[in-house]
mmCIF file with all atom_site columns, C-alpha atoms in Angstrom:
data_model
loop_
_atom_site.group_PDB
_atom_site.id
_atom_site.type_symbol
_atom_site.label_atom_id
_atom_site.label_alt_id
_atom_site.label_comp_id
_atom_site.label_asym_id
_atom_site.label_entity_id
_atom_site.label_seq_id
_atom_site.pdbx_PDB_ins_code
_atom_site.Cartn_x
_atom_site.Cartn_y
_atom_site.Cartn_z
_atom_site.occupancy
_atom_site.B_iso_or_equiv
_atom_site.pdbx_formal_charge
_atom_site.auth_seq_id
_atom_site.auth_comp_id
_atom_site.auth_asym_id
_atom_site.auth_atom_id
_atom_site.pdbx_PDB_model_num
ATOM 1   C CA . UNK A 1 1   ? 138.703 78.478 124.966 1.00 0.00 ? 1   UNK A CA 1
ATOM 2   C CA . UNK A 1 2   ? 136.229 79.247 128.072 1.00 0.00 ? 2   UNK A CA 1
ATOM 3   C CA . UNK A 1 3   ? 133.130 79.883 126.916 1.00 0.00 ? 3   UNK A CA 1
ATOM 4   C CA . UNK A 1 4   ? 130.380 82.487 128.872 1.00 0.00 ? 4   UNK A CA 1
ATOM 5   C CA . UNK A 1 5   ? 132.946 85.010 129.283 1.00 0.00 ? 5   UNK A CA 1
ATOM 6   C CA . UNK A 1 6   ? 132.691 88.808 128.544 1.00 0.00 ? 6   UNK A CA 1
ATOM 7   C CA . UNK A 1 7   ? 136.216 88.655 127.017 1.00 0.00 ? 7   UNK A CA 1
ATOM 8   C CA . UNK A 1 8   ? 138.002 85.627 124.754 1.00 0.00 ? 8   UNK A CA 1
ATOM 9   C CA . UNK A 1 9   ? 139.476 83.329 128.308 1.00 0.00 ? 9   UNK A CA 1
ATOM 10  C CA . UNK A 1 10  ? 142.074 80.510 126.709 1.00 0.00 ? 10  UNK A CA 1
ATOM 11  C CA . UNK A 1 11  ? 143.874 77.865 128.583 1.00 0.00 ? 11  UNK A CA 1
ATOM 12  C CA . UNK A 1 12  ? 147.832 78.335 128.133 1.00 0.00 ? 12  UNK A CA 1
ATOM 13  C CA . UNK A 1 13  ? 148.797 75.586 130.071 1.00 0.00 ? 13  UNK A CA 1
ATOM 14  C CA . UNK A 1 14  ? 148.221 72.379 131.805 1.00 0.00 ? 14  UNK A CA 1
ATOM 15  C CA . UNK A 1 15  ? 149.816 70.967 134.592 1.00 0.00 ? 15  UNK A CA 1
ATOM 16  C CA . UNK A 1 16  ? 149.022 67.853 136.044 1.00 0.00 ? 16  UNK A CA 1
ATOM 17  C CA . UNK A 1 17  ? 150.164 66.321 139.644 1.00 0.00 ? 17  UNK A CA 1
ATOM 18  C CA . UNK A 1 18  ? 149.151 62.938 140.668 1.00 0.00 ? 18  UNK A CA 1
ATOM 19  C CA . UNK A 1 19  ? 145.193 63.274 140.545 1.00 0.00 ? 19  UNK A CA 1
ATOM 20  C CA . UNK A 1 20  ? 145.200 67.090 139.808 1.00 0.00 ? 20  UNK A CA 1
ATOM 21  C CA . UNK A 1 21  ? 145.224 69.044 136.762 1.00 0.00 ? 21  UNK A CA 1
ATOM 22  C CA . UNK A 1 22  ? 145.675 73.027 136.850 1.00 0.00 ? 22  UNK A CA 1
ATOM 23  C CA . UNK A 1 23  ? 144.437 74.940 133.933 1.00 0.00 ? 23  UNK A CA 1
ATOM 24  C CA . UNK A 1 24  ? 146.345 78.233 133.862 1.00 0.00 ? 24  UNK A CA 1
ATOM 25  C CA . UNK A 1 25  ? 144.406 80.751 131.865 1.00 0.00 ? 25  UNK A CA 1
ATOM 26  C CA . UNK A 1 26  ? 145.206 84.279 130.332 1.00 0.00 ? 26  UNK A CA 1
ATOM 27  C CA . UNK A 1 27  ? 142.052 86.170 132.172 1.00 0.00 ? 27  UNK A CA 1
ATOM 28  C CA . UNK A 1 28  ? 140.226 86.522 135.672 1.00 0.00 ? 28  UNK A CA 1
ATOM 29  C CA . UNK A 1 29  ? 136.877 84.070 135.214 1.00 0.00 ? 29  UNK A CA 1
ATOM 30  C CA . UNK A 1 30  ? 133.564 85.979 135.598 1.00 0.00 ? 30  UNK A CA 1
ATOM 31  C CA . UNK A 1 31  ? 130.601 84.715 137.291 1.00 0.00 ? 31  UNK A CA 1
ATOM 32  C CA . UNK A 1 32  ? 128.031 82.453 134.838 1.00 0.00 ? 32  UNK A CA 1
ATOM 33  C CA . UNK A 1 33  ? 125.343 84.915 133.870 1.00 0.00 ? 33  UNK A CA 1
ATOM 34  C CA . UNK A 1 34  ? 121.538 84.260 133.257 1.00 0.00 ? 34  UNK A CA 1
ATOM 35  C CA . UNK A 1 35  ? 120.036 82.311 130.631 1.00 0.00 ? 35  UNK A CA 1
ATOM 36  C CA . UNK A 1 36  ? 118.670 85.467 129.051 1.00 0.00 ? 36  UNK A CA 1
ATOM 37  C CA . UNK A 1 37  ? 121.992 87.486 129.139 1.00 0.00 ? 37  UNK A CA 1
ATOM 38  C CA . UNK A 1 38  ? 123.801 83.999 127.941 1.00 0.00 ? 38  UNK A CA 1
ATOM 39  C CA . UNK A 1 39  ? 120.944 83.631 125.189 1.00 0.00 ? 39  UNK A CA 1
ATOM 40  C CA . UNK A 1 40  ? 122.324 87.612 124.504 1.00 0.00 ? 40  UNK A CA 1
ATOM 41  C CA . UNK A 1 41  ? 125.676 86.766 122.951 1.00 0.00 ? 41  UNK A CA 1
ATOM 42  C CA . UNK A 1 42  ? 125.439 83.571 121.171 1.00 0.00 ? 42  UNK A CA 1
ATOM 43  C CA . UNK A 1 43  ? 123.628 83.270 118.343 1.00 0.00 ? 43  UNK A CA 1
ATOM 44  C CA . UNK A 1 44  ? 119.799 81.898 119.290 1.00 0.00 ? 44  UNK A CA 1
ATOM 45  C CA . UNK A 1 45  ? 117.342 84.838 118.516 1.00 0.00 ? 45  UNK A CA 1
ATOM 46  C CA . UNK A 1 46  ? 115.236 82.410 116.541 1.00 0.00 ? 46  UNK A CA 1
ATOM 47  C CA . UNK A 1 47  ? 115.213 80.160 119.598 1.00 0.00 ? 47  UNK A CA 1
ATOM 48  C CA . UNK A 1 48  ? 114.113 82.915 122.161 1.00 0.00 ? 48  UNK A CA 1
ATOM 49  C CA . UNK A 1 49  ? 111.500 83.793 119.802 1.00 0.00 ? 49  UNK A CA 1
ATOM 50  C CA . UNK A 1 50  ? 109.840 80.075 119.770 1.00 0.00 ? 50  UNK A CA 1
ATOM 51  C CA . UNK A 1 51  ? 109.938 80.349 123.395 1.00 0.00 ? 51  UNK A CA 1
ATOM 52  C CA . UNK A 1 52  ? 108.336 83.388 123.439 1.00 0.00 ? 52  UNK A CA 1
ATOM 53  C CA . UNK A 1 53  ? 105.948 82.583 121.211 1.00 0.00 ? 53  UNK A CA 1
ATOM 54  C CA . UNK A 1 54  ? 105.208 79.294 123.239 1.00 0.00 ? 54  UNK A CA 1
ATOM 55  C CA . UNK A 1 55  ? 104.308 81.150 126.492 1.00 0.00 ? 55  UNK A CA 1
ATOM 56  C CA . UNK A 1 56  ? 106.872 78.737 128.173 1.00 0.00 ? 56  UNK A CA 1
ATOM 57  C CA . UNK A 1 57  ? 107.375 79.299 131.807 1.00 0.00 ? 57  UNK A CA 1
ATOM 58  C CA . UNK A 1 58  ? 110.629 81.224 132.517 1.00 0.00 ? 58  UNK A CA 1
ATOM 59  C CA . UNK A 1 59  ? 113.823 79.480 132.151 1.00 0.00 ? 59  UNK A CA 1
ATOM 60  C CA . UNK A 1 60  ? 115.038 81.573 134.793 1.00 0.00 ? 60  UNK A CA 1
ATOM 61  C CA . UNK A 1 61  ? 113.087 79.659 137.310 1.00 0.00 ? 61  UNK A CA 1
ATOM 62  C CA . UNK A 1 62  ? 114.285 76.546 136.736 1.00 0.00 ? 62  UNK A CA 1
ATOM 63  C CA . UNK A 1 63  ? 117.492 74.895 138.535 1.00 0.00 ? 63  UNK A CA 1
ATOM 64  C CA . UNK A 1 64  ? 119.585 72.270 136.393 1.00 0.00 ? 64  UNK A CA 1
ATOM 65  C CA . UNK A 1 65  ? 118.426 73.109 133.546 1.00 0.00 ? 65  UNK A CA 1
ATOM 66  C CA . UNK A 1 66  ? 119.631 72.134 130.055 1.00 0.00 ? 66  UNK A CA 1
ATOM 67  C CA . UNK A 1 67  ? 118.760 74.067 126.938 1.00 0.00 ? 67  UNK A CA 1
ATOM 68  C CA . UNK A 1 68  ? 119.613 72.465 123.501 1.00 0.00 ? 68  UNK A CA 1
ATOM 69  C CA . UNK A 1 69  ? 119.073 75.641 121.758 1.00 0.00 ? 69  UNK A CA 1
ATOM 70  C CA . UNK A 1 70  ? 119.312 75.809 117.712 1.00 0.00 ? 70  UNK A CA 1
ATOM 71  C CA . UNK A 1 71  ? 121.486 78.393 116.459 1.00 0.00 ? 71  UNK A CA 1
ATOM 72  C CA . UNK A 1 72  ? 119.646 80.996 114.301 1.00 0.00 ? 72  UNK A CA 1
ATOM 73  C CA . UNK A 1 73  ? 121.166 79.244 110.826 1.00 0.00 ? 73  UNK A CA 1
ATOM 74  C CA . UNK A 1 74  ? 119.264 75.843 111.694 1.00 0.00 ? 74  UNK A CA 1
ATOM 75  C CA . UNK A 1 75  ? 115.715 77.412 111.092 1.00 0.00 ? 75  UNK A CA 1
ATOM 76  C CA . UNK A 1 76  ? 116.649 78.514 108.335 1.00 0.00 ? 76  UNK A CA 1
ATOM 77  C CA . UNK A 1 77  ? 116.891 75.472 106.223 1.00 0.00 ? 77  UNK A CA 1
ATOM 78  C CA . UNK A 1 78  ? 114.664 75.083 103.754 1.00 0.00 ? 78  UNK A CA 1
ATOM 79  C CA . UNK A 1 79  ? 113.686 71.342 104.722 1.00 0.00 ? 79  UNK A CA 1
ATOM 80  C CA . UNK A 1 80  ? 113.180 72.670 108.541 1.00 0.00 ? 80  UNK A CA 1
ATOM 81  C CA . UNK A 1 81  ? 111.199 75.954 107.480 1.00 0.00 ? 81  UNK A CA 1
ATOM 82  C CA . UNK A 1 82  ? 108.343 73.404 106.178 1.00 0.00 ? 82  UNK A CA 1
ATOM 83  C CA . UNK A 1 83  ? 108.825 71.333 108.423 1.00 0.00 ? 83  UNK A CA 1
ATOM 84  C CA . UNK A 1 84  ? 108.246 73.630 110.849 1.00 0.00 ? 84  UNK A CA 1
ATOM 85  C CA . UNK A 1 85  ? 105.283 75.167 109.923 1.00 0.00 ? 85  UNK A CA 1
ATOM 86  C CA . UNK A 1 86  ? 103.142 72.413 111.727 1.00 0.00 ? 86  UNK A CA 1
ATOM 87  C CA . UNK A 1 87  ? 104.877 72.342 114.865 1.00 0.00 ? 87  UNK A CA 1
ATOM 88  C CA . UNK A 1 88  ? 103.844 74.454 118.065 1.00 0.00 ? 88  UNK A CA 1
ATOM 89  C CA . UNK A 1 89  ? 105.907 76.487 119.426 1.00 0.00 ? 89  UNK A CA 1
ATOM 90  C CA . UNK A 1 90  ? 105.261 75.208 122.849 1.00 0.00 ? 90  UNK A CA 1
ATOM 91  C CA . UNK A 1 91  ? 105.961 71.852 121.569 1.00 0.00 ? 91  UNK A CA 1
ATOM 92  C CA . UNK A 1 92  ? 108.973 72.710 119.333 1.00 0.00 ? 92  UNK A CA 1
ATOM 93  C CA . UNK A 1 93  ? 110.610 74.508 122.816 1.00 0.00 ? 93  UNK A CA 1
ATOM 94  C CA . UNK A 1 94  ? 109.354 71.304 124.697 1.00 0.00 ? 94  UNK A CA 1
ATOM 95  C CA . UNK A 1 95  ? 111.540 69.025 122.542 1.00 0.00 ? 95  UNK A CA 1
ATOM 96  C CA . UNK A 1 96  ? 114.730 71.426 123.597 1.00 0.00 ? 96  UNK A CA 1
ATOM 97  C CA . UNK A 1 97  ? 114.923 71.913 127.403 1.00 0.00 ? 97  UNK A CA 1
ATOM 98  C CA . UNK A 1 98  ? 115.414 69.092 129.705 1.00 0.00 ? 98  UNK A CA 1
ATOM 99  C CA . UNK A 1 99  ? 114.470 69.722 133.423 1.00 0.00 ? 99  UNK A CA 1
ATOM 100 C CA . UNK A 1 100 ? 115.543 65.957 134.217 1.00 0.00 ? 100 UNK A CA 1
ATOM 101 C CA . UNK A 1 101 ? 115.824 64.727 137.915 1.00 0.00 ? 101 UNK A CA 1
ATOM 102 C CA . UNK A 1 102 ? 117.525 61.909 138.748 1.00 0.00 ? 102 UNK A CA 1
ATOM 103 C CA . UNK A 1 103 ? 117.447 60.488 135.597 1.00 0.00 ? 103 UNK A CA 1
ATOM 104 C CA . UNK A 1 104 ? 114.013 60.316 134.366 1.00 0.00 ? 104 UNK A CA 1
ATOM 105 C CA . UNK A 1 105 ? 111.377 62.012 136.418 1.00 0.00 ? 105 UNK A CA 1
ATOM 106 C CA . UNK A 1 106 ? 111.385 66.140 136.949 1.00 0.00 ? 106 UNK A CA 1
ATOM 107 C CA . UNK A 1 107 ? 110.381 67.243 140.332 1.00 0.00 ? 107 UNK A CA 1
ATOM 108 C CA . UNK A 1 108 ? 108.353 70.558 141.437 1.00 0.00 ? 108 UNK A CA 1
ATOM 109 C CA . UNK A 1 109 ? 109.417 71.582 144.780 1.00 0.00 ? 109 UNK A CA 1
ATOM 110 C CA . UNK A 1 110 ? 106.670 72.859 147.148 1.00 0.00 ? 110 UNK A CA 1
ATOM 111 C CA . UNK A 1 111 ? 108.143 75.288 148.440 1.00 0.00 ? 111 UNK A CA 1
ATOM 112 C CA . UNK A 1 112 ? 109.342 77.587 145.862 1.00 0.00 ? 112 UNK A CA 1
ATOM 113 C CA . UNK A 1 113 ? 107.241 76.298 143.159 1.00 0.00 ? 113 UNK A CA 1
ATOM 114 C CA . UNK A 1 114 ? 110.759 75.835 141.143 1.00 0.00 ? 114 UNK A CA 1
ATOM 115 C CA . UNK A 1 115 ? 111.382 73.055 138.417 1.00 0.00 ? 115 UNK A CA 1
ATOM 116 C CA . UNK A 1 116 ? 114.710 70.915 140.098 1.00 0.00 ? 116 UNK A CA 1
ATOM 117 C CA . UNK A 1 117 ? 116.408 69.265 137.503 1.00 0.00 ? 117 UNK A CA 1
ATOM 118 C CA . UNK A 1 118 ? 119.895 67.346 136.785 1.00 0.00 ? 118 UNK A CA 1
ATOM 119 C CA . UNK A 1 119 ? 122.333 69.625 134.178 1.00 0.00 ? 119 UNK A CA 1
ATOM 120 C CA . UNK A 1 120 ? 123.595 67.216 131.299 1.00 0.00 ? 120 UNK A CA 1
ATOM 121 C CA . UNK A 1 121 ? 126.898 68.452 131.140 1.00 0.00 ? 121 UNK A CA 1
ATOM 122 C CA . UNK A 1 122 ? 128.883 66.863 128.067 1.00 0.00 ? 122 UNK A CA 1
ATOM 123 C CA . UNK A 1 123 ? 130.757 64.347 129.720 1.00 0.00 ? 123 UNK A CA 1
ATOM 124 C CA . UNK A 1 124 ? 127.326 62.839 131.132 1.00 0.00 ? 124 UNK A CA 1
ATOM 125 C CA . UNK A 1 125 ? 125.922 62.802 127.371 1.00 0.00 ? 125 UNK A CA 1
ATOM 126 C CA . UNK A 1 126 ? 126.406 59.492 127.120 1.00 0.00 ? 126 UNK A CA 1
ATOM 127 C CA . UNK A 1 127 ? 126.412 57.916 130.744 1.00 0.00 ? 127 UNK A CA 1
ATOM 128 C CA . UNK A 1 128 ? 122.636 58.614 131.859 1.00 0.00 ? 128 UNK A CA 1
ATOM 129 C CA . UNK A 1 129 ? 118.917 58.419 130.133 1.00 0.00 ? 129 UNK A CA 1
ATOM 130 C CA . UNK A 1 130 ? 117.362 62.322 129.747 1.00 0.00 ? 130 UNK A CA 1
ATOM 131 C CA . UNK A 1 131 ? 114.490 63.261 128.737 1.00 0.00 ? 131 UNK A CA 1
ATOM 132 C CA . UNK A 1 132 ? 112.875 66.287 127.020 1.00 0.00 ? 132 UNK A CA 1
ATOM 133 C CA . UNK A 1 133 ? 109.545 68.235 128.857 1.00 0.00 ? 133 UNK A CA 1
ATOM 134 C CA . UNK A 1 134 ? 107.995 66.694 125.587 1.00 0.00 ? 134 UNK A CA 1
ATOM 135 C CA . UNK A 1 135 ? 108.707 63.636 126.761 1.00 0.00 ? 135 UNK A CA 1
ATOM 136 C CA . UNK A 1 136 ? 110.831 62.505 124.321 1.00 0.00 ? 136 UNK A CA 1
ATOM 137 C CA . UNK A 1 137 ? 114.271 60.734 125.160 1.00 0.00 ? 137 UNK A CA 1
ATOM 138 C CA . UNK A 1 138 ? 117.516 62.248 123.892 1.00 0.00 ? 138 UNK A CA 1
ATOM 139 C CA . UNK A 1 139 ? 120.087 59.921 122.525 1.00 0.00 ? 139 UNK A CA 1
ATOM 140 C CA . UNK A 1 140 ? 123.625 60.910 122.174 1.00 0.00 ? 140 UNK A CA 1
ATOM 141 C CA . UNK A 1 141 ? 126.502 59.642 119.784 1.00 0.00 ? 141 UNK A CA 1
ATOM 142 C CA . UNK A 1 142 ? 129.705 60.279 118.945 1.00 0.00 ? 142 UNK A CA 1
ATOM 143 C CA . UNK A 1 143 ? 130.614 61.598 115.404 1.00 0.00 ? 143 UNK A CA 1
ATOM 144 C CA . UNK A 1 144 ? 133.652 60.832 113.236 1.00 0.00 ? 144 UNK A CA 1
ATOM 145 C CA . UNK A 1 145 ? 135.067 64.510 113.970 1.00 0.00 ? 145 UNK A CA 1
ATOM 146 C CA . UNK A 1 146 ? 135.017 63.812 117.556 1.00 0.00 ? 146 UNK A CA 1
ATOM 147 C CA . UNK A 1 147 ? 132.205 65.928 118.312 1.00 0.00 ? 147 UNK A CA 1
ATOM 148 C CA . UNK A 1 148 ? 128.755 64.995 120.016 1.00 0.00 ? 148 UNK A CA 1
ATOM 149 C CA . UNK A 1 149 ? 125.134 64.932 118.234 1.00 0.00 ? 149 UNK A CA 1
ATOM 150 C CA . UNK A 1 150 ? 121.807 64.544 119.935 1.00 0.00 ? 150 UNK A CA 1
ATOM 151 C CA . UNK A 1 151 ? 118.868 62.780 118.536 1.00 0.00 ? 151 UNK A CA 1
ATOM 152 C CA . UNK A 1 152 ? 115.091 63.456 119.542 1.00 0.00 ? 152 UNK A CA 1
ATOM 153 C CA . UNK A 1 153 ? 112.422 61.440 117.937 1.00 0.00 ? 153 UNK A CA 1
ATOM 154 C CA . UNK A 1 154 ? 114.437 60.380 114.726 1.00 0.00 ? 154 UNK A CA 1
ATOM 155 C CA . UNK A 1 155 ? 115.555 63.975 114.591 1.00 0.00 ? 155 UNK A CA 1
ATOM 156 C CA . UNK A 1 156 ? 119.345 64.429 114.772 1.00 0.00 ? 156 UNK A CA 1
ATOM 157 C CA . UNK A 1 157 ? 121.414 67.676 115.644 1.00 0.00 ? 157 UNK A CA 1
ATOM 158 C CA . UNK A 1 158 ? 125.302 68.540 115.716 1.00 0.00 ? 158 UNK A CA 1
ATOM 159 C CA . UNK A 1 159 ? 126.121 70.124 118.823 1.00 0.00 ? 159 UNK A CA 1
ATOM 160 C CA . UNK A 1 160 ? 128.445 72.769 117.393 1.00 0.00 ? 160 UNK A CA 1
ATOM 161 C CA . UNK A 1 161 ? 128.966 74.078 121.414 1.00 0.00 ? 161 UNK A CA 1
ATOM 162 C CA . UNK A 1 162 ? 128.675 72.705 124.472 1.00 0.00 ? 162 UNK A CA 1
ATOM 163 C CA . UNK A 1 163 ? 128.418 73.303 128.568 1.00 0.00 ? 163 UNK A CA 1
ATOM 164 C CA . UNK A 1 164 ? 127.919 76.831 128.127 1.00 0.00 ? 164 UNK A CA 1
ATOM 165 C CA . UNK A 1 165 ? 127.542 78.031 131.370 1.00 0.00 ? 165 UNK A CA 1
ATOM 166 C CA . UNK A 1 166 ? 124.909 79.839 132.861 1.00 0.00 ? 166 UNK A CA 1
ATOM 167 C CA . UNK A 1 167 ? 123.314 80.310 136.659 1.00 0.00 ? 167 UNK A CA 1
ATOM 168 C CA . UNK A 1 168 ? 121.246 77.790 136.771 1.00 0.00 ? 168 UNK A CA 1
ATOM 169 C CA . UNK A 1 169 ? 122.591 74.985 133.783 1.00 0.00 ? 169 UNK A CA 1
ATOM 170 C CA . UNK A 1 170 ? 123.955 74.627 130.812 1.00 0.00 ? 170 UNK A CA 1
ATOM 171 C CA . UNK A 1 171 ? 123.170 75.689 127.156 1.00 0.00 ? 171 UNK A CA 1
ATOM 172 C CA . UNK A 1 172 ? 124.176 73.437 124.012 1.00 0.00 ? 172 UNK A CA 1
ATOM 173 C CA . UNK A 1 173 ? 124.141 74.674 120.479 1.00 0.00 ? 173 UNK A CA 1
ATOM 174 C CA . UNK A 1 174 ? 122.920 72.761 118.095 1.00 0.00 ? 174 UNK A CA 1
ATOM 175 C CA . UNK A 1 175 ? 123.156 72.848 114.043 1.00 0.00 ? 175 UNK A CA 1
ATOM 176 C CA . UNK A 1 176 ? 119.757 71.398 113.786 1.00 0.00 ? 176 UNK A CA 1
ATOM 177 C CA . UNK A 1 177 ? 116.316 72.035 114.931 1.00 0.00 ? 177 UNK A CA 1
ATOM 178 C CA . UNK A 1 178 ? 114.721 69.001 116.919 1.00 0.00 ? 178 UNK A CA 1
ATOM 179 C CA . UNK A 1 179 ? 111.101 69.401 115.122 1.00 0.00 ? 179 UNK A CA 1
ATOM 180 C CA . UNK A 1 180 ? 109.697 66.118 115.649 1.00 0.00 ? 180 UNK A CA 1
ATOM 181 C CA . UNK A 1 181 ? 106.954 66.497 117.852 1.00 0.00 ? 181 UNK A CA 1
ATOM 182 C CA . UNK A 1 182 ? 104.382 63.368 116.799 1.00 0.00 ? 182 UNK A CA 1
ATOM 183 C CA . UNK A 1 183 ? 104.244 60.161 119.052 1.00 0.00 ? 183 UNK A CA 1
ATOM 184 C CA . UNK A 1 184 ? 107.248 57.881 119.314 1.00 0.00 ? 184 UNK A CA 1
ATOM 185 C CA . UNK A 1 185 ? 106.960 54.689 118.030 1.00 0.00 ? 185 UNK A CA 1
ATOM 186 C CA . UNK A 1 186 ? 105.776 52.534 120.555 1.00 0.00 ? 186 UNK A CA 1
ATOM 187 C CA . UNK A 1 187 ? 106.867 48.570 120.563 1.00 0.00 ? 187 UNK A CA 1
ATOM 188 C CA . UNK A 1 188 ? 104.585 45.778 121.322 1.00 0.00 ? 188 UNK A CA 1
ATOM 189 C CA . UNK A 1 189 ? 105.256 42.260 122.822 1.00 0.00 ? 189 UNK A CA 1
ATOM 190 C CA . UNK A 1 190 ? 103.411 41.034 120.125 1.00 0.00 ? 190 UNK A CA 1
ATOM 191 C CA . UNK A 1 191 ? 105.546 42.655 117.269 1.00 0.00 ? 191 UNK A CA 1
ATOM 192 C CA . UNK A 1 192 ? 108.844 42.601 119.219 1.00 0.00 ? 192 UNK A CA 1
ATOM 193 C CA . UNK A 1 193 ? 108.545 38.832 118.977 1.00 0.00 ? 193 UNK A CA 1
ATOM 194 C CA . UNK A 1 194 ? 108.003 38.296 115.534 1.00 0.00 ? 194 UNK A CA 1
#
């Protein structure tokens, strides 16, 4: 299946020739929408309204961007609801978003005032170093059912969907809410020795 499409797009066969594979699909591909109209038919309502609620600057401003965006069902665990309620939202939508540029440091353009960032498209989960705007590093690792699962700050998600398109990045959907927010762990010389 293709994902960000108004209608169900499948793949109904592959063809490969030397160092080319073809993809021959059953519809006509659409351009990739905006974050907002992407957000629109997946499930993340709870997600737009922590970003809301955070006052964070528009997504739609930012290029190479990369959303880890909890589906609506991950807030609503009862171990995340408390955990939860001592979290900012501006800090909780901080933990999800990744405006990384060249692989560690974001970059604010003069000109336009835009956020520039690198898209962390699946295939790059586990080839690069990416960092949330909290600050906090995102790990990724393979699970037993072959799909991916991010970790922030001891916090681990499922990502039940990935590289979903849209004009300016990519959106992954996670089964989990990445709530930690509190200082990493830092190591010392001193106790990395001993």
């Amino acid at each position: 299946e293709i994902y960000n499409q108004l209608t169900t797009t499948a793949v109904i066969s592959t063809t490969t020739v030397e160092h080319l594979t073809i993809h021959t699909i059953d519809a006509i591909l659409g351009i990739p929408g905006t974050y907002n109209f992407a957000a629109s038919l997946v499930d993340m309502a709870q997600f737009l309204s922590v970003e809301q609620a955070a006052g964070a600057p528009a997504v739609a401003n930012a290029r190479g961007i990369s959303v880890f965006a909890p589906v609506d069902s991950a807030f609503n665990n009862s171990n995340t609801k408390s955990k939860l309620s001592s979290v900012s939202p501006l800090d909780l939508y901080n933990n999800h978003v990744s405006l990384t540029y060249n692989h560690g440091e974001t970059k604010l353009t003069k000109a336009s005032q835009i956020l520039m960032g690198e898209t962390i498209w699946y295939n790059t989960f586990t080839t690069g170093n990416y960092t949330s705007l909290s600050g906090h590093n995102f790990s990724f690792t393979l699970t037993p059912n072959l799909q991916y699962a991010v970790t922030l700050n001891g916090v681990t998600a499922n990502i039940i969907r990935s590289d979903f398109l849209i004009n300016n990045g990519v959106i992954h959907l996670l089964d989990g809410v990445l709530y930690n927010t509190a200082p990493e762990p830092t190591t010392t010389a001193s106790s990395a020795t001993s």
